[in-house]
GROMACS .gro file of C-alpha atoms in nm:
model
  241
    1MET     CA    1   0.023  -0.014   0.011
    2HIS     CA    2   0.285   0.241   0.065
    3GLY     CA    3   0.407   0.397  -0.223
    4GLU     CA    4   0.105   0.395  -0.392
    5ARG     CA    5  -0.149   0.583  -0.174
    6VAL     CA    6  -0.070   0.958  -0.317
    7GLN     CA    7  -0.059   1.000  -0.650
    8VAL     CA    8   0.006   1.397  -0.736
    9GLY     CA    9  -0.201   1.424  -1.067
   10ARG     CA   10  -0.481   1.275  -0.904
   11VAL     CA   11  -0.468   1.466  -0.559
   12VAL     CA   12  -0.422   1.761  -0.797
   13ASP     CA   13  -0.708   1.706  -0.993
   14GLU     CA   14  -0.951   1.618  -0.663
   15ALA     CA   15  -0.802   1.984  -0.519
   16PHE     CA   16  -0.916   2.157  -0.856
   17LYS     CA   17  -1.247   1.986  -0.883
   18LEU     CA   18  -1.352   2.052  -0.493
   19TYR     CA   19  -1.222   2.412  -0.564
   20GLY     CA   20  -1.475   2.447  -0.847
   21GLN     CA   21  -1.755   2.263  -0.698
   22TYR     CA   22  -1.719   2.483  -0.391
   23ALA     CA   23  -1.582   2.795  -0.511
   24GLY     CA   24  -1.838   2.973  -0.326
   25PRO     CA   25  -1.803   2.856   0.047
   26LEU     CA   26  -1.376   2.854  -0.030
   27LEU     CA   27  -1.367   3.182  -0.158
   28GLY     CA   28  -1.624   3.344   0.066
   29SER     CA   29  -1.445   3.198   0.356
   30ALA     CA   30  -1.133   3.340   0.259
   31ALA     CA   31  -1.229   3.675   0.200
   32VAL     CA   32  -1.407   3.689   0.538
   33VAL     CA   33  -1.119   3.550   0.724
   34LEU     CA   34  -0.758   3.618   0.531
   35GLY     CA   35  -0.924   3.900   0.300
   36LEU     CA   36  -1.001   4.150   0.592
   37VAL     CA   37  -0.678   4.048   0.791
   38GLY     CA   38  -0.448   4.085   0.448
   39LEU     CA   39  -0.567   4.416   0.412
   40LEU     CA   40  -0.549   4.492   0.752
   41ASN     CA   41  -0.185   4.362   0.759
   42GLY     CA   42  -0.119   4.571   0.457
   43LEU     CA   43  -0.231   4.868   0.637
   44LEU     CA   44  -0.067   4.813   0.928
   45ALA     CA   45   0.241   4.756   0.745
   46THR     CA   46   0.280   5.081   0.575
   47THR     CA   47   0.334   5.252   0.983
   48GLY     CA   48   0.657   5.091   0.982
   49SER     CA   49   0.565   4.992   1.352
   50LEU     CA   50   0.725   4.665   1.486
   51VAL     CA   51   0.449   4.683   1.729
   52TRP     CA   52   0.178   4.652   1.484
   53LEU     CA   53   0.370   4.465   1.221
   54PHE     CA   54   0.342   4.190   1.519
   55VAL     CA   55   0.021   4.261   1.589
   56GLY     CA   56  -0.052   4.189   1.227
   57THR     CA   57   0.118   3.860   1.216
   58VAL     CA   58  -0.015   3.737   1.486
   59LEU     CA   59  -0.391   3.824   1.322
   60SER     CA   60  -0.266   3.655   1.060
   61LEU     CA   61  -0.155   3.333   1.226
   62ILE     CA   62  -0.483   3.333   1.377
   63ALA     CA   63  -0.670   3.385   1.008
   64THR     CA   64  -0.454   3.132   0.842
   65THR     CA   65  -0.528   2.832   1.107
   66LEU     CA   66  -0.849   2.900   1.116
   67TYR     CA   67  -0.919   2.859   0.786
   68SER     CA   68  -0.706   2.565   0.708
   69GLY     CA   69  -0.894   2.376   0.967
   70PHE     CA   70  -1.227   2.501   0.741
   71VAL     CA   71  -1.099   2.373   0.494
   72VAL     CA   72  -1.026   2.035   0.622
   73LYS     CA   73  -1.358   2.002   0.770
   74LEU     CA   74  -1.519   2.049   0.441
   75VAL     CA   75  -1.333   1.799   0.250
   76GLU     CA   76  -1.377   1.580   0.525
   77ASP     CA   77  -1.761   1.671   0.473
   78VAL     CA   78  -1.737   1.597   0.088
   79ARG     CA   79  -1.549   1.265   0.157
   80ASP     CA   80  -1.802   1.154   0.428
   81GLY     CA   81  -2.071   1.144   0.100
   82ARG     CA   82  -2.351   1.292   0.301
   83ARG     CA   83  -2.222   1.723   0.261
   84ASP     CA   84  -2.479   1.783   0.548
   85PHE     CA   85  -2.249   2.087   0.739
   86THR     CA   86  -2.323   2.492   0.683
   87VAL     CA   87  -1.994   2.711   0.632
   88GLY     CA   88  -2.081   2.779   0.987
   89ASP     CA   89  -2.107   2.441   1.123
   90LEU     CA   90  -1.729   2.403   0.968
   91PHE     CA   91  -1.578   2.705   1.110
   92ARG     CA   92  -1.746   2.604   1.458
   93ALA     CA   93  -1.568   2.269   1.447
   94ALA     CA   94  -1.258   2.451   1.335
   95SER     CA   95  -1.240   2.685   1.597
   96ALA     CA   96  -1.203   2.418   1.835
   97PHE     CA   97  -0.871   2.367   1.745
   98VAL     CA   98  -0.705   2.692   1.656
   99GLY     CA   99  -0.485   2.714   1.977
  100ALA     CA  100  -0.348   2.335   1.862
  101LEU     CA  101  -0.303   2.482   1.515
  102ILE     CA  102  -0.142   2.820   1.646
  103ILE     CA  103   0.126   2.600   1.876
  104ASN     CA  104   0.191   2.372   1.584
  105SER     CA  105   0.186   2.592   1.299
  106ILE     CA  106   0.489   2.811   1.498
  107LEU     CA  107   0.668   2.516   1.597
  108TRP     CA  108   0.656   2.384   1.203
  109GLY     CA  109   0.750   2.726   1.104
  110LEU     CA  110   1.094   2.704   1.340
  111GLY     CA  111   1.179   2.369   1.256
  112VAL     CA  112   1.147   2.388   0.890
  113GLY     CA  113   1.291   2.707   0.864
  114LEU     CA  114   1.597   2.635   1.098
  115GLY     CA  115   1.637   2.304   0.883
  116LEU     CA  116   1.627   2.534   0.520
  117LEU     CA  117   1.841   2.794   0.692
  118LEU     CA  118   2.103   2.559   0.805
  119LEU     CA  119   2.112   2.312   0.508
  120ILE     CA  120   1.812   2.300   0.269
  121VAL     CA  121   1.810   1.940   0.280
  122PRO     CA  122   1.653   1.845   0.632
  123GLY     CA  123   1.448   2.148   0.572
  124LEU     CA  124   1.272   1.990   0.280
  125PHE     CA  125   1.285   1.675   0.484
  126LEU     CA  126   1.071   1.781   0.760
  127LEU     CA  127   0.870   1.999   0.522
  128THR     CA  128   0.746   1.660   0.360
  129ILE     CA  129   0.713   1.410   0.716
  130TRP     CA  130   0.518   1.688   0.838
  131ALA     CA  131   0.321   1.787   0.570
  132VAL     CA  132  -0.043   1.674   0.714
  133THR     CA  133   0.015   1.775   1.104
  134ALA     CA  134  -0.323   2.027   1.073
  135PRO     CA  135  -0.533   1.762   0.948
  136ALA     CA  136  -0.404   1.521   1.199
  137ILE     CA  137  -0.510   1.827   1.490
  138VAL     CA  138  -0.835   1.861   1.339
  139ILE     CA  139  -0.942   1.521   1.213
  140GLU     CA  140  -0.766   1.299   1.476
  141ASN     CA  141  -0.795   1.530   1.743
  142ARG     CA  142  -0.342   1.525   1.788
  143GLY     CA  143  -0.218   1.794   2.034
  144PRO     CA  144   0.029   1.996   1.862
  145ILE     CA  145   0.329   1.780   1.930
  146GLU     CA  146   0.197   1.468   1.860
  147ALA     CA  147   0.032   1.559   1.539
  148PHE     CA  148   0.439   1.576   1.415
  149ARG     CA  149   0.466   1.219   1.499
  150ARG     CA  150   0.105   1.106   1.309
  151SER     CA  151   0.218   1.310   1.038
  152ALA     CA  152   0.550   1.118   1.007
  153GLU     CA  153   0.363   0.825   1.093
  154LEU     CA  154   0.156   0.851   0.785
  155VAL     CA  155   0.359   1.000   0.544
  156LYS     CA  156   0.646   0.730   0.567
  157GLY     CA  157   0.654   0.463   0.240
  158ASP     CA  158   0.508   0.822   0.022
  159GLY     CA  159   0.772   1.063   0.105
  160LEU     CA  160   0.836   1.130  -0.249
  161ALA     CA  161   0.483   1.155  -0.358
  162VAL     CA  162   0.400   1.387  -0.083
  163PHE     CA  163   0.669   1.590  -0.180
  164GLY     CA  164   0.589   1.644  -0.514
  165THR     CA  165   0.264   1.727  -0.460
  166MET     CA  166   0.334   1.967  -0.219
  167LEU     CA  167   0.570   2.161  -0.436
  168VAL     CA  168   0.306   2.138  -0.714
  169ALA     CA  169   0.060   2.296  -0.492
  170PHE     CA  170   0.312   2.590  -0.360
  171LEU     CA  171   0.456   2.654  -0.752
  172VAL     CA  172   0.062   2.724  -0.836
  173THR     CA  173  -0.025   2.930  -0.524
  174LEU     CA  174   0.335   3.136  -0.619
  175GLY     CA  175   0.230   3.151  -0.961
  176ILE     CA  176  -0.100   3.330  -0.838
  177GLY     CA  177   0.099   3.564  -0.606
  178PHE     CA  178   0.362   3.625  -0.897
  179ILE     CA  179   0.072   3.745  -1.145
  180ILE     CA  180  -0.132   3.902  -0.950
  181GLY     CA  181   0.149   4.127  -0.726
  182GLY     CA  182   0.299   4.208  -1.034
  183LEU     CA  183  -0.016   4.407  -1.156
  184GLY     CA  184   0.001   4.551  -0.847
  185LEU     CA  185   0.313   4.695  -0.852
  186ALA     CA  186   0.132   4.935  -1.091
  187LEU     CA  187  -0.085   5.065  -0.882
  188GLY     CA  188   0.082   5.222  -0.609
  189ASP     CA  189   0.059   5.110  -0.212
  190GLY     CA  190  -0.321   5.126  -0.204
  191GLY     CA  191  -0.377   4.874  -0.543
  192ARG     CA  192  -0.088   4.666  -0.444
  193ILE     CA  193  -0.261   4.603  -0.099
  194VAL     CA  194  -0.602   4.521  -0.240
  195LEU     CA  195  -0.470   4.295  -0.529
  196SER     CA  196  -0.208   4.114  -0.251
  197ALA     CA  197  -0.528   4.044  -0.019
  198ILE     CA  198  -0.730   3.945  -0.370
  199GLY     CA  199  -0.434   3.708  -0.480
  200ASN     CA  200  -0.420   3.576  -0.104
  201ILE     CA  201  -0.799   3.475  -0.124
  202ILE     CA  202  -0.803   3.307  -0.473
  203ALA     CA  203  -0.452   3.117  -0.389
  204ALA     CA  204  -0.545   2.993  -0.027
  205PRO     CA  205  -0.804   2.713  -0.089
  206ILE     CA  206  -0.537   2.538  -0.320
  207PHE     CA  207  -0.263   2.458  -0.072
  208ALA     CA  208  -0.513   2.363   0.195
  209LEU     CA  209  -0.732   2.182  -0.048
  210VAL     CA  210  -0.387   1.968  -0.184
  211THR     CA  211  -0.303   1.911   0.183
  212ALA     CA  212  -0.635   1.781   0.312
  213ILE     CA  213  -0.675   1.540   0.058
  214VAL     CA  214  -0.304   1.397   0.088
  215PHE     CA  215  -0.395   1.314   0.450
  216PHE     CA  216  -0.731   1.151   0.410
  217ASP     CA  217  -0.540   0.965   0.131
  218LEU     CA  218  -0.243   0.876   0.369
  219ARG     CA  219  -0.492   0.735   0.583
  220GLY     CA  220  -0.637   0.523   0.282
  221ASP     CA  221  -0.945   0.692   0.364
  222PRO     CA  222  -1.171   0.655  -0.016
  223ALA     CA  223  -1.217   0.954  -0.215
  224GLY     CA  224  -1.613   0.906  -0.162
  225ALA     CA  225  -1.840   1.172  -0.348
  226ALA     CA  226  -1.577   1.409  -0.458
  227GLY     CA  227  -1.680   1.594  -0.750
  228GLU     CA  228  -1.968   1.340  -0.785
  229PRO     CA  229  -2.343   1.416  -0.796
  230GLU     CA  230  -2.539   1.317  -0.441
  231ALA     CA  231  -2.796   1.040  -0.477
  232PRO     CA  232  -3.123   1.150  -0.378
  233GLY     CA  233  -3.207   1.158  -0.019
  234GLU     CA  234  -2.865   1.143   0.075
  235GLY     CA  235  -2.762   1.434   0.302
  236ARG     CA  236  -2.895   1.810   0.250
  237GLU     CA  237  -2.607   1.933   0.010
  238SER     CA  238  -2.516   2.234   0.273
  239VAL     CA  239  -2.181   2.335   0.245
  240PRO     CA  240  -2.218   2.561  -0.070
  241SER     CA  241  -2.515   2.764   0.062
   0.00000   0.00000   0.00000
């Protein structure tokens, strides 16, 4: 089973199918959670104050972790074949894990960042084996430390496929940011801030979806109803609303 659980093309294909099918809740939620924080962060950055920059960083971390948890719960809801939770339900479920997600994100960033700084290979290794720490917290209720061990356990045997999948997702999001950011350069500070926020909104679902799908694939969970029509009477199709 190892080495076959994650297929780059299949994961990316499912991610974009889910993106298209649930663009409303994905982009709408990103606009509310990430867009507003992004705009505020851009304005705070123009002050040049280290205190406000720190505040903006904290707000961004909270918003990002909350949104990531929301996407994981959405993918779980789609894969169970029922799709019976509203956007509010999913956010409420994800919010219970924000504290653990923030602690895990800080430790993840320190570990991967230090690995990349000292020598690129260790950083890429940690980035790969810790790829699904967030879903482990949200779906399996793992602690922020235990999630690292669980992620490494799941990735074992599929490291190359996981790395390749995450790399594709990263390059896609980077490309979106580069294109939109380039347009913003011609519009001055105000236009740059607005377009940067828009770019974050458009790109955010991609990496989050890929991470969630990789997690479920590593566990051996069936793709279920992703991208497939629901049979009459099965669930309430509430997520898009």
